[in-house]
Short mmCIF file of C-alpha atoms and ligand atoms in Angstrom, two decimals:
data_model
loop_
_atom_site.label_atom_id
_atom_site.label_comp_id
_atom_site.label_asym_id
_atom_site.label_seq_id
_atom_site.Cartn_x
_atom_site.Cartn_y
_atom_site.Cartn_z
CA UNK A 838 137.78 109.86 -0.51
CA UNK A 839 136.04 107.14 1.42
CA UNK A 840 134.36 108.15 4.68
CA UNK A 841 135.98 106.78 7.76
CA UNK A 842 133.89 103.79 8.89
CA UNK A 843 133.98 102.57 12.49
CA UNK A 844 131.99 100.97 15.28
CA UNK A 845 130.72 102.78 18.39
CA UNK A 846 128.97 101.67 21.58
CA UNK A 847 126.15 104.15 21.58
CA UNK A 848 124.90 107.35 19.99
CA UNK A 849 125.41 110.67 21.72
CA UNK A 850 123.17 113.68 21.25
CA UNK A 851 125.93 115.88 19.89
CA UNK A 852 125.90 114.04 16.59
CA UNK A 853 123.54 113.14 13.78
CA UNK A 854 121.91 109.80 13.84
CA UNK A 855 120.31 107.50 11.32
CA UNK A 856 117.88 105.00 12.72
CA UNK A 857 116.70 101.89 10.90
CA UNK A 858 113.42 100.54 12.24
CA UNK A 859 112.53 96.90 11.82
CA UNK A 860 109.23 95.50 10.60
CA UNK A 861 107.79 95.51 14.12
CA UNK A 862 107.82 99.32 13.94
CA UNK A 863 109.38 99.70 17.41
CA UNK A 864 111.73 102.61 17.82
CA UNK A 865 115.10 101.80 19.42
CA UNK A 866 116.19 103.76 22.47
CA UNK A 867 116.81 107.28 21.32
CA UNK A 868 116.30 110.61 22.98
CA UNK A 869 113.07 111.87 21.42
CA UNK A 870 110.25 114.01 22.75
CA UNK A 871 106.76 112.54 22.91
CA UNK A 872 105.62 114.66 20.00
CA UNK A 873 108.64 113.65 17.93
CA UNK A 874 107.94 110.00 18.61
CA UNK A 875 104.39 110.48 17.50
CA UNK A 876 105.49 112.36 14.42
CA UNK A 877 107.86 109.57 13.41
CA UNK A 878 105.20 106.92 14.02
CA UNK A 879 102.68 108.84 11.95
CA UNK A 880 105.15 109.17 9.08
CA UNK A 881 105.87 105.45 9.27
CA UNK A 882 102.15 104.72 9.14
CA UNK A 883 101.97 106.94 6.04
CA UNK A 884 104.74 104.86 4.45
CA UNK A 885 107.18 107.71 4.17
CA UNK A 886 110.62 106.60 3.04
CA UNK A 887 112.97 108.79 4.99
CA UNK A 888 111.85 110.86 7.97
CA UNK A 889 113.99 113.68 9.30
CA UNK A 890 113.67 115.13 12.80
CA UNK A 891 115.85 117.88 14.06
CA UNK A 892 116.02 118.55 17.83
CA UNK A 893 118.10 116.68 20.46
CA UNK A 894 120.40 115.27 17.82
CA UNK A 895 121.91 117.48 15.18
CA UNK A 896 119.75 115.54 12.79
CA UNK A 897 117.81 112.33 13.30
CA UNK A 898 116.79 110.41 10.21
CA UNK A 899 114.43 107.44 10.37
CA UNK A 900 113.89 104.66 7.87
CA UNK A 901 111.67 101.66 8.24
CA UNK A 902 111.96 98.28 6.56
CA UNK A 903 109.00 97.85 4.25
CA UNK A 904 106.65 95.14 5.49
CA UNK A 905 106.07 93.62 2.09
CA UNK A 906 109.67 93.31 1.00
CA UNK A 907 112.03 90.40 1.62
CA UNK A 908 115.56 89.38 0.64
CA UNK A 909 117.17 91.12 -2.36
CA UNK A 910 114.23 93.52 -2.88
CA UNK A 911 114.28 94.63 0.75
CA UNK A 912 118.05 95.14 0.64
CA UNK A 913 117.86 97.18 -2.53
CA UNK A 914 115.03 99.29 -1.10
CA UNK A 915 117.27 100.05 1.88
CA UNK A 916 120.30 100.87 -0.27
CA UNK A 917 118.09 103.37 -2.06
CA UNK A 918 116.91 104.77 1.29
CA UNK A 919 120.63 105.13 2.03
CA UNK A 920 120.95 107.39 -1.00
CA UNK A 921 118.13 109.60 0.31
CA UNK A 922 119.82 109.75 3.68
CA UNK A 923 123.04 110.82 2.02
CA UNK A 924 121.13 113.60 0.22
CA UNK A 925 119.69 114.78 3.54
CA UNK A 926 123.13 114.80 5.14
CA UNK A 927 124.39 116.83 2.24
CA UNK A 928 121.45 119.23 2.50
CA UNK A 929 122.11 119.81 6.20
CA UNK A 930 125.91 119.61 5.76
CA UNK A 931 126.27 116.84 8.32
CA UNK A 932 129.74 115.38 7.94
CA UNK A 933 129.51 112.64 10.46
CA UNK A 934 126.73 110.23 11.38
CA UNK A 935 125.99 107.31 13.62
CA UNK A 936 123.76 104.52 12.40
CA UNK A 937 121.64 102.57 14.86
CA UNK A 938 118.77 100.17 14.51
CA UNK A 939 115.75 98.58 16.09
CA UNK A 940 114.78 94.99 15.60
CA UNK A 941 115.79 94.65 11.95
CA UNK A 942 116.12 91.71 9.58
CA UNK A 943 119.60 90.25 9.07
CA UNK A 944 121.45 92.13 6.41
CA UNK A 945 119.11 95.12 6.50
CA UNK A 946 121.45 97.47 8.35
CA UNK A 947 124.32 96.44 6.07
CA UNK A 948 122.29 97.30 3.00
CA UNK A 949 121.27 100.70 4.35
CA UNK A 950 124.86 101.52 5.25
CA UNK A 951 126.06 100.26 1.88
CA UNK A 952 123.64 102.60 0.11
CA UNK A 953 125.00 105.55 2.07
CA UNK A 954 128.63 104.62 1.54
CA UNK A 955 128.32 103.90 -2.18
CA UNK A 956 126.59 107.29 -2.61
CA UNK A 957 129.61 109.18 -1.35
CA UNK A 958 131.63 108.55 -4.52
CA UNK A 959 132.81 111.50 -6.57
CA UNK A 960 135.35 111.78 -9.38
CA UNK A 961 136.61 115.31 -8.85
CA UNK A 962 140.35 115.17 -9.48
CA UNK A 963 140.14 117.38 -12.56
CA UNK A 964 137.87 119.97 -10.98
CA UNK A 965 139.39 123.14 -9.67
CA UNK A 966 137.11 123.37 -6.67
CA UNK A 967 135.36 126.59 -5.75
CA UNK A 968 133.12 127.18 -2.79
CA UNK A 969 130.25 127.50 -5.20
CA UNK A 970 130.59 123.88 -6.16
CA UNK A 971 127.41 122.41 -4.71
CA UNK A 972 128.83 118.94 -4.97
CA UNK A 973 131.73 119.71 -2.69
CA UNK A 974 130.15 118.11 0.37
CA UNK A 975 132.16 115.24 1.86
CA UNK A 976 130.76 112.80 4.35
CA UNK A 977 133.70 112.27 6.69
CA UNK A 978 132.63 109.52 9.00
CA UNK A 979 130.07 106.80 9.49
CA UNK A 980 129.83 105.07 12.86
CA UNK A 981 127.81 101.87 13.18
CA UNK A 982 126.43 101.20 16.62
CA UNK A 983 127.65 97.84 17.96
CA UNK A 984 128.75 96.63 14.56
CA UNK A 985 131.21 93.79 14.51
CA UNK A 986 134.75 94.53 13.45
CA UNK A 987 134.67 92.14 10.52
CA UNK A 988 131.64 93.86 9.05
CA UNK A 989 133.34 97.23 9.24
CA UNK A 990 136.51 95.90 7.60
CA UNK A 991 134.47 94.25 4.89
CA UNK A 992 132.74 97.54 4.13
CA UNK A 993 136.02 99.40 3.90
CA UNK A 994 137.61 96.84 1.62
CA UNK A 995 134.60 96.53 -0.64
CA UNK A 996 134.15 100.29 -0.94
CA UNK A 997 137.82 100.75 -1.77
CA UNK A 998 137.51 98.07 -4.44
CA UNK A 999 134.35 99.53 -6.00
CA UNK A 1000 135.75 103.07 -5.95
CA UNK A 1001 139.01 101.92 -7.52
CA UNK A 1002 137.07 100.38 -10.40
CA UNK A 1003 134.93 103.52 -10.79
CA UNK A 1004 138.02 105.75 -10.76
CA UNK A 1005 139.79 103.69 -13.39
CA UNK A 1006 136.74 103.75 -15.66
CA UNK A 1007 136.34 107.52 -15.29
CA UNK A 1008 139.99 108.20 -16.03
CA UNK A 1009 140.42 109.36 -19.63
CA UNK A 1010 142.93 107.99 -22.14
CA UNK A 1011 144.98 111.19 -21.82
CA UNK A 1012 145.82 110.06 -18.30
CA UNK A 1013 145.53 106.30 -18.60
CA UNK A 1014 147.25 104.43 -21.40
CA UNK A 1015 147.89 100.70 -21.05
CA UNK A 1016 151.14 101.15 -19.12
CA UNK A 1017 149.66 103.69 -16.73
CA UNK A 1018 146.67 101.40 -16.23
CA UNK A 1019 148.89 98.38 -15.53
CA UNK A 1020 151.00 100.30 -13.04
CA UNK A 1021 147.95 101.65 -11.22
CA UNK A 1022 146.66 98.09 -10.94
CA UNK A 1023 150.03 96.90 -9.68
CA UNK A 1024 150.24 99.64 -7.05
CA UNK A 1025 146.72 99.08 -5.84
CA UNK A 1026 146.97 95.29 -5.72
CA UNK A 1027 150.42 95.22 -4.11
CA UNK A 1028 148.91 97.34 -1.34
CA UNK A 1029 146.72 94.35 -0.51
CA UNK A 1030 149.64 91.90 -0.51
CA UNK A 1031 148.99 90.42 -3.97
CA UNK A 1032 151.71 89.23 -6.32
CA UNK A 1033 151.62 91.26 -9.53
CA UNK A 1034 153.68 90.73 -12.65
CA UNK A 1035 153.34 92.98 -15.69
CA UNK A 1036 154.51 91.59 -19.01
CA UNK A 1037 155.96 94.17 -21.39
CA UNK A 1038 155.64 94.45 -25.17
CA UNK A 1039 158.79 92.35 -25.65
CA UNK A 1040 157.46 89.54 -23.46
CA UNK A 1041 154.05 89.69 -25.11
CA UNK A 1042 155.71 89.39 -28.52
CA UNK A 1043 157.94 86.56 -27.36
CA UNK A 1044 154.85 84.72 -26.13
CA UNK A 1045 153.19 85.30 -29.53
CA UNK A 1046 149.98 86.72 -28.14
CA UNK A 1047 148.74 87.43 -31.64
CA UNK A 1048 145.40 88.94 -30.59
CA UNK A 1049 146.84 91.49 -28.19
CA UNK A 1050 149.67 92.33 -30.63
CA UNK A 1051 147.26 92.84 -33.55
CA UNK A 1052 144.91 95.14 -31.63
CA UNK A 1053 147.89 97.16 -30.39
CA UNK A 1054 149.43 97.64 -33.87
CA UNK A 1055 147.78 100.99 -34.55
CA UNK A 1056 148.73 102.37 -31.17
CA UNK A 1057 151.53 104.71 -30.20
CA UNK A 1058 151.67 103.06 -26.76
CA UNK A 1059 152.82 99.50 -25.99
CA UNK A 1060 150.41 96.83 -24.71
CA UNK A 1061 150.68 95.28 -21.25
CA UNK A 1062 149.60 91.98 -19.74
CA UNK A 1063 149.18 91.89 -15.98
CA UNK A 1064 149.10 88.74 -13.90
CA UNK A 1065 147.71 89.17 -10.39
CA UNK A 1066 148.10 86.29 -8.01
CA UNK A 1067 146.43 85.36 -4.73
CA UNK A 1068 147.76 82.08 -3.42
CA UNK A 1069 147.11 81.76 0.32
CA UNK A 1070 148.50 78.83 2.33
CA UNK A 1071 145.06 77.91 3.62
CA UNK A 1072 143.40 77.75 0.18
CA UNK A 1073 140.59 75.20 -0.04
CA UNK A 1074 141.20 74.66 -3.77
CA UNK A 1075 144.15 73.07 -5.56
CA UNK A 1076 143.25 74.31 -9.04
CA UNK A 1077 143.00 78.09 -9.18
CA UNK A 1078 140.04 80.15 -10.25
CA UNK A 1079 140.99 82.59 -12.96
CA UNK A 1080 139.45 85.96 -13.73
CA UNK A 1081 140.16 87.60 -17.06
CA UNK A 1082 139.32 91.25 -17.69
CA UNK A 1083 139.16 93.27 -20.91
CA UNK A 1084 141.55 96.19 -20.62
CA UNK A 1085 140.96 98.28 -23.74
CA UNK A 1086 141.90 101.70 -22.40
CA UNK A 1087 140.22 103.35 -25.36
CA UNK A 1088 138.29 101.74 -28.19
CA UNK A 1089 138.10 103.90 -31.32
CA UNK A 1090 137.03 100.82 -33.27
CA UNK A 1091 140.35 100.86 -35.14
CA UNK A 1092 140.08 101.08 -38.95
CA UNK A 1093 136.39 100.23 -38.48
CA UNK A 1094 136.25 103.60 -36.76
CA UNK A 1095 133.33 104.23 -34.41
CA UNK A 1096 131.12 107.20 -35.32
CA UNK A 1097 130.03 110.10 -33.10
CA UNK A 1098 127.63 108.97 -30.35
CA UNK A 1099 129.35 105.59 -30.17
CA UNK A 1100 132.90 106.60 -29.42
CA UNK A 1101 132.57 109.09 -26.54
CA UNK A 1102 132.33 106.60 -23.67
CA UNK A 1103 135.02 104.27 -24.94
CA UNK A 1104 137.48 105.23 -22.23
CA UNK A 1105 135.32 102.82 -20.21
CA UNK A 1106 136.33 99.84 -22.31
CA UNK A 1107 138.72 98.67 -19.62
CA UNK A 1108 135.95 98.29 -17.04
CA UNK A 1109 136.21 94.49 -17.02
CA UNK A 1110 139.92 94.72 -16.24
CA UNK A 1111 139.31 97.33 -13.57
CA UNK A 1112 136.61 95.18 -11.98
CA UNK A 1113 138.64 91.98 -11.81
CA UNK A 1114 141.64 93.87 -10.40
CA UNK A 1115 139.38 95.43 -7.77
CA UNK A 1116 138.00 91.99 -6.88
CA UNK A 1117 141.55 90.67 -6.44
CA UNK A 1118 142.27 93.54 -4.07
CA UNK A 1119 139.16 92.71 -2.10
CA UNK A 1120 139.81 88.98 -1.74
CA UNK A 1121 143.40 89.62 -0.67
CA UNK A 1122 142.30 92.20 1.90
CA UNK A 1123 139.71 89.75 3.20
CA UNK A 1124 142.28 86.93 3.06
CA UNK A 1125 139.87 84.59 1.29
CA UNK A 1126 141.12 80.98 1.46
CA UNK A 1127 140.94 80.55 -2.31
CA UNK A 1128 143.60 80.42 -5.00
CA UNK A 1129 142.63 83.05 -7.54
CA UNK A 1130 144.53 84.68 -10.39
CA UNK A 1131 143.54 87.54 -12.61
CA UNK A 1132 144.86 88.12 -16.12
CA UNK A 1133 144.56 91.57 -17.63
CA UNK A 1134 145.55 92.24 -21.23
CA UNK A 1135 145.56 95.98 -21.94
CA UNK A 1136 145.94 98.25 -24.96
CA UNK A 1137 144.04 100.92 -26.82
CA UNK A 1138 142.47 100.18 -30.19
CA UNK A 1139 143.07 102.82 -32.81
CA UNK A 1140 143.68 103.36 -36.49
CA UNK A 1141 147.41 104.15 -36.65
CA UNK A 1142 149.56 103.68 -39.72
CA UNK A 1143 150.35 100.08 -38.79
CA UNK A 1144 146.84 99.30 -37.60
CA UNK A 1145 145.47 95.84 -38.26
CA UNK A 1146 142.99 95.81 -41.11
CA UNK A 1147 139.67 94.12 -41.84
CA UNK A 1148 140.45 90.88 -43.63
CA UNK A 1149 143.75 90.31 -41.79
CA UNK A 1150 144.45 86.81 -40.58
CA UNK A 1151 146.21 86.59 -37.23
CA UNK A 1152 147.58 83.70 -35.21
CA UNK A 1153 146.55 83.63 -31.60
CA UNK A 1154 148.54 82.55 -28.52
CA UNK A 1155 147.04 79.04 -28.69
CA UNK A 1156 147.86 78.68 -32.40
CA UNK A 1157 144.33 79.14 -33.77
CA UNK A 1158 144.05 81.44 -36.79
CA UNK A 1159 141.47 84.21 -36.82
CA UNK A 1160 140.18 86.21 -39.76
CA UNK A 1161 139.57 89.73 -38.46
CA UNK A 1162 136.52 90.94 -40.31
CA UNK A 1163 135.92 93.90 -38.02
CA UNK A 1164 138.65 95.68 -36.09
CA UNK A 1165 136.03 96.94 -33.65
CA UNK A 1166 135.52 93.40 -32.35
CA UNK A 1167 138.89 93.77 -30.62
CA UNK A 1168 138.00 92.82 -27.04
CA UNK A 1169 137.53 89.17 -27.86
CA UNK A 1170 140.97 89.08 -29.51
CA UNK A 1171 142.88 90.26 -26.47
CA UNK A 1172 140.70 88.18 -24.11
CA UNK A 1173 141.26 85.09 -26.25
CA UNK A 1174 145.01 85.25 -25.68
CA UNK A 1175 144.49 85.71 -21.96
CA UNK A 1176 142.08 82.75 -21.83
CA UNK A 1177 144.58 80.46 -23.55
CA UNK A 1178 147.33 81.73 -21.28
CA UNK A 1179 145.11 80.77 -18.33
CA UNK A 1180 145.14 77.14 -19.49
CA UNK A 1181 148.69 76.65 -18.27
CA UNK A 1182 147.51 77.08 -14.68
CA UNK A 1183 144.97 74.26 -15.11
CA UNK A 1184 142.10 76.34 -13.67
CA UNK A 1185 138.96 74.87 -12.12
CA UNK A 1186 136.89 77.76 -13.48
CA UNK A 1187 137.62 80.74 -15.71
CA UNK A 1188 135.48 83.87 -15.65
CA UNK A 1189 135.89 86.64 -18.19
CA UNK A 1190 134.50 90.09 -17.55
CA UNK A 1191 134.30 92.63 -20.34
CA UNK A 1192 132.49 95.54 -21.93
CA UNK A 1193 132.30 93.29 -24.93
CA UNK A 1194 129.26 94.03 -27.07
CA UNK A 1195 126.76 96.74 -27.91
CA UNK A 1196 124.38 93.80 -28.18
CA UNK A 1197 124.50 93.09 -24.42
CA UNK A 1198 123.99 96.77 -23.74
CA UNK A 1199 121.00 97.17 -26.04
CA UNK A 1200 119.38 93.95 -24.82
CA UNK A 1201 119.59 94.58 -21.09
CA UNK A 1202 120.27 98.30 -20.84
CA UNK A 1203 122.02 99.10 -17.59
CA UNK A 1204 119.87 96.69 -15.57
CA UNK A 1205 121.65 93.39 -16.03
CA UNK A 1206 124.98 91.82 -16.79
CA UNK A 1207 124.78 89.35 -19.66
CA UNK A 1208 126.08 85.99 -18.46
CA UNK A 1209 126.75 82.79 -20.34
CA UNK A 1210 129.06 79.83 -20.28
CA UNK A 1211 129.65 76.11 -20.26
CA UNK A 1212 130.57 75.78 -16.57
CA UNK A 1213 128.53 73.59 -14.24
CA UNK A 1214 125.03 74.97 -13.63
CA UNK A 1215 125.74 75.12 -9.92
CA UNK A 1216 128.31 77.87 -10.55
CA UNK A 1217 125.85 79.86 -12.62
CA UNK A 1218 123.13 79.57 -10.05
CA UNK A 1219 125.47 80.65 -7.25
CA UNK A 1220 126.50 83.58 -9.40
CA UNK A 1221 122.90 84.41 -10.04
CA UNK A 1222 122.12 84.35 -6.31
CA UNK A 1223 125.11 86.58 -5.59
CA UNK A 1224 123.89 88.90 -8.34
CA UNK A 1225 120.45 89.16 -6.74
CA UNK A 1226 121.89 89.91 -3.31
CA UNK A 1227 124.37 92.51 -4.56
CA UNK A 1228 121.67 93.74 -6.93
CA UNK A 1229 124.14 93.36 -9.76
CA UNK A 1230 121.87 90.91 -11.44
CA UNK A 1231 122.88 88.58 -14.22
CA UNK A 1232 120.72 87.53 -17.15
CA UNK A 1233 121.80 84.10 -18.36
CA UNK A 1234 121.86 83.68 -22.13
CA UNK A 1235 121.84 80.39 -24.05
CA UNK A 1236 125.23 79.12 -25.08
CA UNK A 1237 124.27 76.62 -27.78
CA UNK A 1238 126.78 75.24 -30.22
CA UNK A 1239 124.76 76.62 -33.15
CA UNK A 1240 125.79 80.13 -32.11
CA UNK A 1241 129.40 79.04 -32.33
CA UNK A 1242 128.86 77.84 -35.89
CA UNK A 1243 128.20 81.45 -36.89
CA UNK A 1244 131.92 82.13 -36.40
CA UNK A 1245 133.19 79.80 -39.14
CA UNK A 1246 135.61 81.53 -41.48
CA UNK A 1247 136.18 80.71 -45.14
CA UNK A 1248 139.93 81.03 -44.86
CA UNK A 1249 140.90 80.70 -41.17
CA UNK A 1250 139.87 78.63 -38.13
CA UNK A 1251 137.49 81.36 -36.95
CA UNK A 1252 136.33 84.84 -37.84
CA UNK A 1253 136.00 87.50 -35.16
CA UNK A 1254 132.37 88.47 -35.85
CA UNK A 1255 129.31 86.28 -36.10
CA UNK A 1256 126.97 88.52 -38.04
CA UNK A 1257 124.18 90.86 -37.02
CA UNK A 1258 122.19 88.51 -34.80
CA UNK A 1259 122.92 87.39 -31.22
CA UNK A 1260 126.07 89.48 -30.93
CA UNK A 1261 126.61 89.06 -27.19
CA UNK A 1262 126.34 85.28 -27.48
CA UNK A 1263 128.57 84.87 -30.54
CA UNK A 1264 131.20 87.00 -28.79
CA UNK A 1265 131.05 84.62 -25.80
CA UNK A 1266 131.20 81.64 -28.15
CA UNK A 1267 134.29 83.08 -29.80
CA UNK A 1268 136.00 83.22 -26.40
CA UNK A 1269 135.02 79.64 -25.59
CA UNK A 1270 137.37 78.42 -28.34
CA UNK A 1271 140.35 79.64 -26.34
CA UNK A 1272 139.94 77.85 -23.04
CA UNK A 1273 139.71 74.20 -22.12
CA UNK A 1274 138.51 74.99 -18.57
CA UNK A 1275 134.90 75.38 -17.38
CA UNK A 1276 134.03 78.87 -18.54
CA UNK A 1277 131.70 81.76 -17.62
CA UNK A 1278 131.61 85.01 -19.52
CA UNK A 1279 130.11 88.23 -18.16
CA UNK A 1280 129.39 91.09 -20.56
CA UNK A 1281 129.16 94.37 -18.64
CA UNK A 1282 128.84 96.67 -21.68
CA UNK A 1283 125.50 98.02 -20.43
CA UNK A 1284 126.31 98.35 -16.74
CA UNK A 1285 129.94 99.52 -16.51
CA UNK A 1286 129.30 103.13 -17.41
CA UNK A 1287 125.93 104.85 -17.18
CA UNK A 1288 124.79 108.14 -18.65
CA UNK A 1289 122.64 109.22 -15.70
CA UNK A 1290 123.00 108.70 -11.96
CA UNK A 1291 120.97 105.68 -10.86
CA UNK A 1292 120.51 105.79 -7.07
CA UNK A 1293 123.88 104.82 -5.59
CA UNK A 1294 125.39 104.20 -9.01
CA UNK A 1295 126.95 107.49 -10.08
CA UNK A 1296 126.92 108.82 -13.60
CA UNK A 1297 130.03 107.44 -15.35
CA UNK A 1298 131.91 104.43 -14.03
CA UNK A 1299 129.79 102.25 -11.74
CA UNK A 1300 132.22 99.57 -10.60
CA UNK A 1301 129.91 97.00 -12.17
CA UNK A 1302 130.76 93.41 -11.36
CA UNK A 1303 132.94 94.08 -8.32
CA UNK A 1304 130.32 93.42 -5.66
CA UNK A 1305 128.93 90.54 -7.73
CA UNK A 1306 132.24 88.68 -7.95
CA UNK A 1307 133.23 89.59 -4.40
CA UNK A 1308 130.08 87.91 -3.07
CA UNK A 1309 130.42 84.97 -5.43
CA UNK A 1310 134.02 84.29 -4.41
CA UNK A 1311 133.12 84.65 -0.74
CA UNK A 1312 130.45 82.02 -1.29
CA UNK A 1313 132.93 79.68 -2.94
CA UNK A 1314 135.47 80.25 -0.16
CA UNK A 1315 132.88 79.47 2.50
CA UNK A 1316 132.20 76.11 0.87
CA UNK A 1317 128.74 76.89 -0.49
CA UNK A 1318 129.46 74.39 -3.25
CA UNK A 1319 131.65 71.30 -3.22
CA UNK A 1320 132.65 72.05 -6.82
CA UNK A 1321 135.69 74.00 -5.61
CA UNK A 1322 138.54 71.54 -5.11
N1 LIG B 1841 133.74 98.06 -26.71
C1 LIG B 1841 132.77 97.66 -27.66
C2 LIG B 1841 131.45 97.23 -27.01
C3 LIG B 1841 130.68 98.27 -26.27
C4 LIG B 1841 129.62 98.93 -26.88
C5 LIG B 1841 130.93 98.54 -24.95
C6 LIG B 1841 128.89 99.86 -26.17
C7 LIG B 1841 130.20 99.47 -24.23
C8 LIG B 1841 129.18 100.12 -24.83
C9 LIG B 1841 133.29 96.49 -28.48
O1 LIG B 1841 134.65 96.43 -28.66
C10 LIG B 1841 132.65 96.60 -29.83
O2 LIG B 1841 132.89 97.57 -30.48
N2 LIG B 1841 131.86 95.62 -30.19
C11 LIG B 1841 131.18 95.61 -31.43
C12 LIG B 1841 131.33 94.24 -32.02
C13 LIG B 1841 130.84 94.12 -33.43
C14 LIG B 1841 131.78 94.85 -34.38
C15 LIG B 1841 130.78 92.65 -33.78
C16 LIG B 1841 129.72 95.92 -31.18
O3 LIG B 1841 129.17 95.41 -30.21
O4 LIG B 1841 129.14 96.67 -31.94
ZN1 LIG B 1842 135.32 97.59 -30.33
ZN1 LIG B 1843 135.80 97.35 -27.15
#
């Protein structure tokens, strides 16, 4: 449940209010007693984060922009203040709030509100609720004073997108096989006016998508391949941008079975697919003037009686042969087919998003998305800027040809693992063989699912990559680079 978000003219005293104070420290017009004003000012002088006063308004919570912070750091500080505000609202059971502000920096109020909104997420569908459940609190409505309509709509759309991705990641295999995943994507995306086509096992076989077919061989459920299309009349680009997401609904590792402590979170292995689908929803809702497609191959990876085996040689959609030396390196196989399929649309840029390697996760933990690619540097720097602003930061890895040489097979064109070293990079290099378009690969293995709550990122699915790509695509649509043609 997403709180209802709307705009109001002014705050009334029969509600709770959150007040963001700008760097000048001046309080906006609010009904406060002299002693309350002094109290708030004293707390500000003492650098307190979140100050709660409780008289004329049901609850009045104050936050001040930190003097020393600017740009991305200031925004993130305010998102985190938003989390504390949400905790206060929960503590005092305040279901509706108005947010107002003094003389704040541009973007500051958005960040504070975003922190509150993103904190409201809960995955409770399998809980039989009791009144004792301390988590039961629901924030019902957030009213922004004098906010413009576009901003409110943007918030709604972005929150829906992020929560969709979180929900999909949290959903277990028992309730989300490839077909169920594909149909949930189709339903969600069609709701935003997107074209969605889902290829079935027969079509996938007819197309000879050898990677997706091989990974699916051990499964009891058929694979799917979803094509999501946003093609607005006013698009500023002729060649589409294409997003590709890894949709492994559960990764047991296959015959290279994952051991205990490595297998438990593998319902999250479709996070890349969930994120790109969510981004498609967002850009369609926002009516971005950009042609964008998303391709989502989906299956589980498990050791059934027909499962593909280490040593197998498979032929991919683009005709390349691959020696499968580890069935747990399955993501790259299904993504490879999707990347080659993308070629037929002659894309200007292809971005893959995937929980692809333990290597990315152990290198960056949950603090950064591993990024790499051969696309123009301008794209990567725009992406990096978007990452800083969304605070879904990317760490750019080298993409040298020498890493690609680690994938030479003795008996086929390529092997699917590059050895112990540089695993995130060799995985990206593997993918590069399957597209002729400018390419960026984002490995979200460390950020898609987290084991402890981290401010406004809940434990479990985080929706990693959604806000990053949403901002990036908005930048492209607004002509921030002339690369998009
Ligand atoms: N889905 C995993 C990667 C992963 C690990 C995601 C941890 C999230 C958290 C992927 O399919 C995988 O198993 N990769 C192997 C590749 C190896 C066999 C070359 C890995 O990284 O260990
Ligand atoms: Zn795997
Ligand atoms: Zn995997």
